CSV table of C-alpha atoms and ligand atoms in Angstrom, one decimal:
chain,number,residue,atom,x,y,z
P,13,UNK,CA,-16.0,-6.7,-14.0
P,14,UNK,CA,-13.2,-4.4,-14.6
P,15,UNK,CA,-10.8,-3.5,-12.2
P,16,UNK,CA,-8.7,-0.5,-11.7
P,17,UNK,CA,-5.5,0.4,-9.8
P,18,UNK,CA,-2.7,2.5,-9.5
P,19,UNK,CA,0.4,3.0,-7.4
P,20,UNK,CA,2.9,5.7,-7.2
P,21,UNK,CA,6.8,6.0,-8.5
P,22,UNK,CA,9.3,7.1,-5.7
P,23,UNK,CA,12.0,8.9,-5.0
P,24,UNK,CA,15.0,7.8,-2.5
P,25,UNK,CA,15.9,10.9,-0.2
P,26,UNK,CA,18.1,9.5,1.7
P,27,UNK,CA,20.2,5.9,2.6
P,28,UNK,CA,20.2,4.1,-0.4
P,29,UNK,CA,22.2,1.2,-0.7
P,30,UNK,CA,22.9,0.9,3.1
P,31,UNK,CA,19.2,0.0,3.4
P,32,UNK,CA,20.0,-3.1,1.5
P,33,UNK,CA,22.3,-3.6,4.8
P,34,UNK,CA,19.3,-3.1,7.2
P,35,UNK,CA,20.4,0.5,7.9
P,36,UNK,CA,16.8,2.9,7.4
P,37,UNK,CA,16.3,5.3,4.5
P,38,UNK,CA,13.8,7.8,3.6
P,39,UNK,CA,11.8,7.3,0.5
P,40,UNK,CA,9.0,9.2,-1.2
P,41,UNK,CA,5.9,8.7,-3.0
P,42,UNK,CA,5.8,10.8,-6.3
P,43,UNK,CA,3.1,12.4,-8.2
P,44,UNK,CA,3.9,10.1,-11.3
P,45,UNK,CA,1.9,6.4,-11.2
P,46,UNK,CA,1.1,3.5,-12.7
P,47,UNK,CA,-1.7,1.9,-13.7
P,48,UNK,CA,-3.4,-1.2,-14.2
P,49,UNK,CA,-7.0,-2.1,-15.4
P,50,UNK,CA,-7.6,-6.3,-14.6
P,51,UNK,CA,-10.5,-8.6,-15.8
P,52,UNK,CA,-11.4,-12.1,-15.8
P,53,UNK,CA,-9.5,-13.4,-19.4
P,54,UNK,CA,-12.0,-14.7,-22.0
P,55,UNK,CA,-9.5,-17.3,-23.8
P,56,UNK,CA,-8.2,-19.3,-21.3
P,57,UNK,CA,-4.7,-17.8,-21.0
P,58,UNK,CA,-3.2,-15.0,-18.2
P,59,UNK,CA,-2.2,-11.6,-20.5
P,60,UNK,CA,-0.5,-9.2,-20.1
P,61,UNK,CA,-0.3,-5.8,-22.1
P,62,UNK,CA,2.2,-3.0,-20.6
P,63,UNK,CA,3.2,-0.6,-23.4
P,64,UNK,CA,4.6,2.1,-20.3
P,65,UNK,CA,6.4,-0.7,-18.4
P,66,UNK,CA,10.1,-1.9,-19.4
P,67,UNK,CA,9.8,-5.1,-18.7
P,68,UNK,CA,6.4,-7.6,-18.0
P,69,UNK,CA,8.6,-10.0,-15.4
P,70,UNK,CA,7.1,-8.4,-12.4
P,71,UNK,CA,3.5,-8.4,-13.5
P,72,UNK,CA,3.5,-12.4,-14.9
P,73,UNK,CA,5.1,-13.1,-11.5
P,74,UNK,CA,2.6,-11.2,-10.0
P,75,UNK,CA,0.0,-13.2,-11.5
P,76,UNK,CA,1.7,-16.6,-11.1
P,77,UNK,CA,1.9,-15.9,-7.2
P,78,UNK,CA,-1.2,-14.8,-6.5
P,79,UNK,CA,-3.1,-17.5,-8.6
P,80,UNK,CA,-0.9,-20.1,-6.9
P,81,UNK,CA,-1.5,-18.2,-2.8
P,82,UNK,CA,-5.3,-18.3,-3.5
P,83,UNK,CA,-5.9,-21.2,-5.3
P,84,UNK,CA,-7.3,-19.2,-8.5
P,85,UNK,CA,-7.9,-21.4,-11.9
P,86,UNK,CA,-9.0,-18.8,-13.7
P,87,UNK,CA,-7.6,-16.4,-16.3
P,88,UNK,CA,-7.0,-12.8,-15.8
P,89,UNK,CA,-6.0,-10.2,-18.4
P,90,UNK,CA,-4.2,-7.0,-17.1
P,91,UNK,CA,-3.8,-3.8,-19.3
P,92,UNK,CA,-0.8,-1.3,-17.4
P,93,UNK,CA,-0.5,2.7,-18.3
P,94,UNK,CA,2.1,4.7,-17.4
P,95,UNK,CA,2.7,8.5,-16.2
P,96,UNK,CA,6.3,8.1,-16.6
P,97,UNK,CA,9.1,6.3,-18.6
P,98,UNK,CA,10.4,3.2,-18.0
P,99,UNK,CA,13.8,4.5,-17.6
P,100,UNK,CA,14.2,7.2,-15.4
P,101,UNK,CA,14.9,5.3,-12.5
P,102,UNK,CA,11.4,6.7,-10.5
P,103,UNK,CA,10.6,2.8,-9.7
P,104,UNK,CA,8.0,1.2,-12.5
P,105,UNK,CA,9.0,-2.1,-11.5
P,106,UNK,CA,8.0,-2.1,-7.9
P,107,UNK,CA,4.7,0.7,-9.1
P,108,UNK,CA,3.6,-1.7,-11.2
P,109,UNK,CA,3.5,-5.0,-9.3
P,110,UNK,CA,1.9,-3.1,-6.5
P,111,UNK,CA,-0.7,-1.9,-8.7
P,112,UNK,CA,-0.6,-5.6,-10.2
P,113,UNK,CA,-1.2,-7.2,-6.9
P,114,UNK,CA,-3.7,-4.6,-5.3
P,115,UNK,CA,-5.7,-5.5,-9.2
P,116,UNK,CA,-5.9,-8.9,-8.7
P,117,UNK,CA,-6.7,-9.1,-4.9
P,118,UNK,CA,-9.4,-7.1,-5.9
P,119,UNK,CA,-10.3,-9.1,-8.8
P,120,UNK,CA,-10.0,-12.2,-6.7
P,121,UNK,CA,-12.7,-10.9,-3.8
P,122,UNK,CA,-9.6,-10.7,-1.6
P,123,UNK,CA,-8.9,-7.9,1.2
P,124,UNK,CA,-5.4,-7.1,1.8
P,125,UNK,CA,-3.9,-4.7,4.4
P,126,UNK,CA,-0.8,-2.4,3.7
P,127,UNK,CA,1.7,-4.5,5.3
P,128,UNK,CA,0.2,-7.9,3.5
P,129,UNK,CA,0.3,-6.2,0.5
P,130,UNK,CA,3.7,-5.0,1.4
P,131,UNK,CA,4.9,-8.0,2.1
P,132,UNK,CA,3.3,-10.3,-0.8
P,133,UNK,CA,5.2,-7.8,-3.6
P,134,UNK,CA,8.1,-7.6,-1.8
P,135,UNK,CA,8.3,-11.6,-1.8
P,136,UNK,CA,7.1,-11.5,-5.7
P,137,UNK,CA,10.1,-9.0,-6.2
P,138,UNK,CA,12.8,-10.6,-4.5
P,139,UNK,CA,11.7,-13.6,-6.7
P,140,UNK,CA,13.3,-12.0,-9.6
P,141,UNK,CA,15.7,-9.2,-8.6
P,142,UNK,CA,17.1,-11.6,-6.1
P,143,UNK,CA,18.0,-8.2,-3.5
P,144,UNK,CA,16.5,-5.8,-2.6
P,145,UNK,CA,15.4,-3.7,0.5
P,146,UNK,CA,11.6,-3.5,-0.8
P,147,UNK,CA,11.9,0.3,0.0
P,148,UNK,CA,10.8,1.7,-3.1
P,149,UNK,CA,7.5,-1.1,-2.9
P,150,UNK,CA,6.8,0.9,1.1
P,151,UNK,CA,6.7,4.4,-0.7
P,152,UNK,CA,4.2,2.6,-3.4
P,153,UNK,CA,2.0,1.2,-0.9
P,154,UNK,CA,1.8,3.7,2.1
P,155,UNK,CA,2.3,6.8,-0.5
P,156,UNK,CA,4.1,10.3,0.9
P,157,UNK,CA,7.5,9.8,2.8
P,158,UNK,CA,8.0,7.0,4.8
P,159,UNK,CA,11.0,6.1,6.9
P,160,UNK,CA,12.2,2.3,6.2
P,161,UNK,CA,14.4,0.5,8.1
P,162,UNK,CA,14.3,-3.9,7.7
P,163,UNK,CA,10.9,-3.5,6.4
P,164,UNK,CA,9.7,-1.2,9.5
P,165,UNK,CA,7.6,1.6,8.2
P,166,UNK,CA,6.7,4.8,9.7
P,167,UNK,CA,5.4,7.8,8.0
P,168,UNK,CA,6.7,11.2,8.2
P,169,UNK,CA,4.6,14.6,7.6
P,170,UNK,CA,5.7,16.5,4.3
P,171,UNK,CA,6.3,19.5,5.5
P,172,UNK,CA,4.9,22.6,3.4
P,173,UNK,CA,8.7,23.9,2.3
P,174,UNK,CA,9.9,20.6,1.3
P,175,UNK,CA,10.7,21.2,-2.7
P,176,UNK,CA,12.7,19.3,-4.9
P,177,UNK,CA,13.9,19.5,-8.0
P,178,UNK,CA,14.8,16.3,-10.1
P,179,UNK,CA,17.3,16.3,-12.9
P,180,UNK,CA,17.8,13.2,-14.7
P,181,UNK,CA,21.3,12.6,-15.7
P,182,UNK,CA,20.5,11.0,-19.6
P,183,UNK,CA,21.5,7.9,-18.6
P,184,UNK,CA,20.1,4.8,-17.2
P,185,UNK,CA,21.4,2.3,-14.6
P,186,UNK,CA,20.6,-1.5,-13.8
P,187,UNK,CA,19.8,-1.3,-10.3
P,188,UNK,CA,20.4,-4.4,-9.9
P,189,UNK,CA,23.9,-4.8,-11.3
P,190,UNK,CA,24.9,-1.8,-8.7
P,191,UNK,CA,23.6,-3.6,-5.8
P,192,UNK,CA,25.8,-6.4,-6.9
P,193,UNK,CA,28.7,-3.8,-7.1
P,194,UNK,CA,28.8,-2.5,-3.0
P,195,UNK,CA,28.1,-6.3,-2.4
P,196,UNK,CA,31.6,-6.5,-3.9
P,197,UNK,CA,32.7,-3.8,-2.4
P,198,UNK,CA,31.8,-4.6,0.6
P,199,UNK,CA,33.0,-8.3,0.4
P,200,UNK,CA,36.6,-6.9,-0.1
P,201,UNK,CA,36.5,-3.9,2.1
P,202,UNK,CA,34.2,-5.1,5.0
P,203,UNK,CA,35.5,-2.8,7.9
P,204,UNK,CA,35.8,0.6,6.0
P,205,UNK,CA,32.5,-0.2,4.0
P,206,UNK,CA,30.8,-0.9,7.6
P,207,UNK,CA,32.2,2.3,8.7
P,208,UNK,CA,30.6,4.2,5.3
P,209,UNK,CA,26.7,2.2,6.1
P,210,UNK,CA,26.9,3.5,9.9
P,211,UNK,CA,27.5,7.1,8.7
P,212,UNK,CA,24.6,7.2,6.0
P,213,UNK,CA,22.7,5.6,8.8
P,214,UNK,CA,23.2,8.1,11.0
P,215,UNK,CA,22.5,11.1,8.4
P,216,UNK,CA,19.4,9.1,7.9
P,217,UNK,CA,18.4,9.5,11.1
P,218,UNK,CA,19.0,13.4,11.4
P,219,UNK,CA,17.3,13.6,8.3
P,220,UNK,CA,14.4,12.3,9.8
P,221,UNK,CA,14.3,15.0,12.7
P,222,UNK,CA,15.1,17.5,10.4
P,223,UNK,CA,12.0,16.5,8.2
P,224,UNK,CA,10.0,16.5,11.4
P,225,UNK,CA,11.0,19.8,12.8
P,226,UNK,CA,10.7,21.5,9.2
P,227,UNK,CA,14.1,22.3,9.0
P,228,UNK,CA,15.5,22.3,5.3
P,229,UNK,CA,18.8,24.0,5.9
P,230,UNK,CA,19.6,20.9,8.0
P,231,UNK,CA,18.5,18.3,5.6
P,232,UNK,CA,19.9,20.1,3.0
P,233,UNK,CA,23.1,19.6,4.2
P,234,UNK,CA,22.4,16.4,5.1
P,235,UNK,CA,21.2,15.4,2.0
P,236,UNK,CA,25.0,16.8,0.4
P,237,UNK,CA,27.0,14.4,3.1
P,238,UNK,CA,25.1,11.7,2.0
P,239,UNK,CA,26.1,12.3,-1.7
P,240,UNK,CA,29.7,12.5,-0.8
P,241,UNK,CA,29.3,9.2,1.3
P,242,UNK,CA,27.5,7.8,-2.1
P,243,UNK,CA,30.7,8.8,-4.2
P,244,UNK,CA,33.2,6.8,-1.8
P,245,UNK,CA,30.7,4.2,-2.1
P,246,UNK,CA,31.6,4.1,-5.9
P,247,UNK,CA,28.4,4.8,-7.2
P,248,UNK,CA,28.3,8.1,-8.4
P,249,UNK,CA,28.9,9.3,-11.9
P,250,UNK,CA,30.5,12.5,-13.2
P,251,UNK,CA,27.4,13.8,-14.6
P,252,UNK,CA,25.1,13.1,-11.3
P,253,UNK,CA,28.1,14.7,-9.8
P,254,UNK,CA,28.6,17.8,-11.6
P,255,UNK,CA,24.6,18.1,-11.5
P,256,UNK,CA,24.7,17.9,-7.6
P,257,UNK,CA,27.3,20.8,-7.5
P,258,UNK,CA,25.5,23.0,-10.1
P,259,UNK,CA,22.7,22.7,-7.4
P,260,UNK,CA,24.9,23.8,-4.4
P,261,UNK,CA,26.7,26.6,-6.5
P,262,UNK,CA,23.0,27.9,-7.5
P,263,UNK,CA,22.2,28.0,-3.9
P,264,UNK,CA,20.4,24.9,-3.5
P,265,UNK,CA,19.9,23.5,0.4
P,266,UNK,CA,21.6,20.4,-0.6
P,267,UNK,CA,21.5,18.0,-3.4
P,268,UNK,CA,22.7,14.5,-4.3
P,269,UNK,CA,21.9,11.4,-6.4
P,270,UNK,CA,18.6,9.4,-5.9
P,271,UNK,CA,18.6,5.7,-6.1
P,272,UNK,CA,21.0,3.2,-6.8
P,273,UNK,CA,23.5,5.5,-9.1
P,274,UNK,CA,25.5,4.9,-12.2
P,275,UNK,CA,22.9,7.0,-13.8
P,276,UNK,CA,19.4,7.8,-13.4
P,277,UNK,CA,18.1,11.1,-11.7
P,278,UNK,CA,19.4,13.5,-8.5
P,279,UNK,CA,17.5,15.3,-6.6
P,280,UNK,CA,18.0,19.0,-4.9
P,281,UNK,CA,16.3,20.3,-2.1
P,282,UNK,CA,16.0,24.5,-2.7
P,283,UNK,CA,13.8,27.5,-1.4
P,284,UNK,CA,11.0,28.7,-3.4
P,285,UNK,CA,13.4,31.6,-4.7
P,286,UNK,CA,16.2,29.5,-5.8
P,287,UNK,CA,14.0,26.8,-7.6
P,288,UNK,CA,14.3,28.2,-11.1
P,289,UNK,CA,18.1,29.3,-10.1
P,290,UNK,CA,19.0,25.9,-9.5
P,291,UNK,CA,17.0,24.1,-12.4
P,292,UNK,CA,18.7,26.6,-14.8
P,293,UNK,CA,21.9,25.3,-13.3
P,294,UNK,CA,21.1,21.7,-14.1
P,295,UNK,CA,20.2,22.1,-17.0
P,296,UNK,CA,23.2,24.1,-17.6
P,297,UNK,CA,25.1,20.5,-16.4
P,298,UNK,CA,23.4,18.8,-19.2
P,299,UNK,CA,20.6,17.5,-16.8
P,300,UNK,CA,17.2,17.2,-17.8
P,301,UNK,CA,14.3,18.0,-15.3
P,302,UNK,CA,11.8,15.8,-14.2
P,303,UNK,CA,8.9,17.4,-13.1
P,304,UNK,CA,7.4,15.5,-10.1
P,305,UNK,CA,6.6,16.3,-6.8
P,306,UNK,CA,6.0,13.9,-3.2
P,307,UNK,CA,2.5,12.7,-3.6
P,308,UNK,CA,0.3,11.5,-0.4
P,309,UNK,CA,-1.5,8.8,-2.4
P,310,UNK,CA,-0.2,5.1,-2.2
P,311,UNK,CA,-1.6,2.7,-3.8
P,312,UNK,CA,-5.3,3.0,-4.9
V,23,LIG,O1,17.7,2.4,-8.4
V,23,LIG,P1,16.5,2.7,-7.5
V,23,LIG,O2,16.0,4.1,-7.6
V,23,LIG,O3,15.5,1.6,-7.7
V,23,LIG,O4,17.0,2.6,-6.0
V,23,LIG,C1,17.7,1.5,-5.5
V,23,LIG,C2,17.9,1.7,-4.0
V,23,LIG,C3,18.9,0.7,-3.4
V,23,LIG,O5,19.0,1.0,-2.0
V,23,LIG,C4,20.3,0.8,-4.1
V,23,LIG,C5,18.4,-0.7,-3.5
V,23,LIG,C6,17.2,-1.1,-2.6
V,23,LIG,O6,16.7,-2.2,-2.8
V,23,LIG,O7,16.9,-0.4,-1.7
């Protein structure tokens, strides 16, 4: 028997890092996935082949928890494939072990629900990365956007003018080391760094109405606050930077960097007439796009 799986990459909209904190974001599902085919291993060892993912850690882990939780002797061999790079920043890691863990459940005759699933990767994660707010493995599992705060998920309606554009900034950055970096920061500067979490809180919050009401002027701008809020946080670049106000100056709602920073990919929220405007503009920046869009399908 052959098993197959996938799970979507994601996109943080808004309240990265403070999330880490307990404070909600808003994360979405993309259109770009992972996935995994699983079988019973004929030679008596666990394998694992993943050409499109950066790093197996997550998918042995995977294997060594859930063999362990379920009392499995057997060997399993699991084969990954990959819409995306590695190194964009669009979230293989946490893609891939939900795709892992979904695989084997199914493999081992075992039925998980959302949050189990949820919270099984999220343990197998933490495992390695150490921190981690197990966002990115909520947008993987439940698919679209989904509001997450302390591991509390609800899901909020795309609504039709929501449009993105992505522009990745060339470079890549270790998530990890720049959660370790506002731990630091907020070590040192406790009070004013509290201060920064309960403002992107609350513009995560607004965002959230503004999603709900279809109103993309509002996020827009919401969106740019959070980016400034990011950049006292120390974790913007001057590329992601000069990307995000390309976007504004071409007319785009609002714009700012997705994820942890120090690299990877921003995002820009724009109208159906400014869309090729503002790419053109980030391109211009020395940006490259991404093409991907919010995608309803979690895991599957
Ligand atoms: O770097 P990314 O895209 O995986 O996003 C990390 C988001 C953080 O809030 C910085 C960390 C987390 O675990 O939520």
């Amino acid at each position: 028997m052959t098993v197959k799986t996938s799970a979507p990459g994601k996109l943080l909209l808004m309240g990265e890092h403070a999330v880490v904190y307990g404070y909600p974001c808003i994360v979405a599902a993309v259109d770009k996935r992972i996935y995994i085919e699983a079988k019973w291993s004929d030679n008596n060892k666990d394998k694992v082949i993943a050409p499109g993912v950066k790093n197996t850690v997550f998918i042995d882990m995977a294997i060594k928890v859930m063999k362990e939780k379920y009392d499995i002797t057997q060997e399993s061999e699991l084969k990954t494939l990959s819409d995306f790079p590695p190194n964009i920043g669009l979230g293989s890691s946490s893609a891939s072990t939900v795709a892992a863990v979904k695989a084997l459940a199914t493999l081992f005759n075992i039925t998980l629900s959302q949050s189990q699933l949820f919270n099984l990767v999220h343990t197998i994660i933490l495992k390695i990365q150490k921190k981690g707010s197990g966002a990115d493995v909520a947008a993987s599992v439940y698919g679209g956007v989904v509001y997450f705060k302390s591991g509390l998920i609800a899901k909020i309606n795309i609504p039709s003018s929501f449009s993105l554009i992505i522009g990745y900034s060339g470079s890549k950055a270790d998530t990890v080391s720049y959660i370790k970096k506002v731990s630091q920061l907020y070590t040192e500067r406790r009070k004013e760094i509290d201060k920064l979490f309960d403002q992107i809180g609350a513009l995560v919050e607004k965002a959230k109405k503004a999603l709900e009401s279809n109103d993309m002027p509002t996020l827009g701008t919401l969106m740019t606050q959070n980016h400034q809020l990011l950049q006292k946080l120390n974790v913007s670049t001057p590329q992601l930077d000069a990307m995000v106000e390309a976007s504004l100056t071409a007319g785009a709602w609002g714009a700012k960097l997705s994820g942890a920073g120090g690299g990877d990919c921003m995002i820009a929220l724009v109208s159906e007439s400014k869309r090729d405007k503002v790419r053109y503009a980030i391109e211009k920046a020395g940006g490259r796009i991404i093409n991907v869009s919010v995608d309803k399908r979690g895991v599957r």
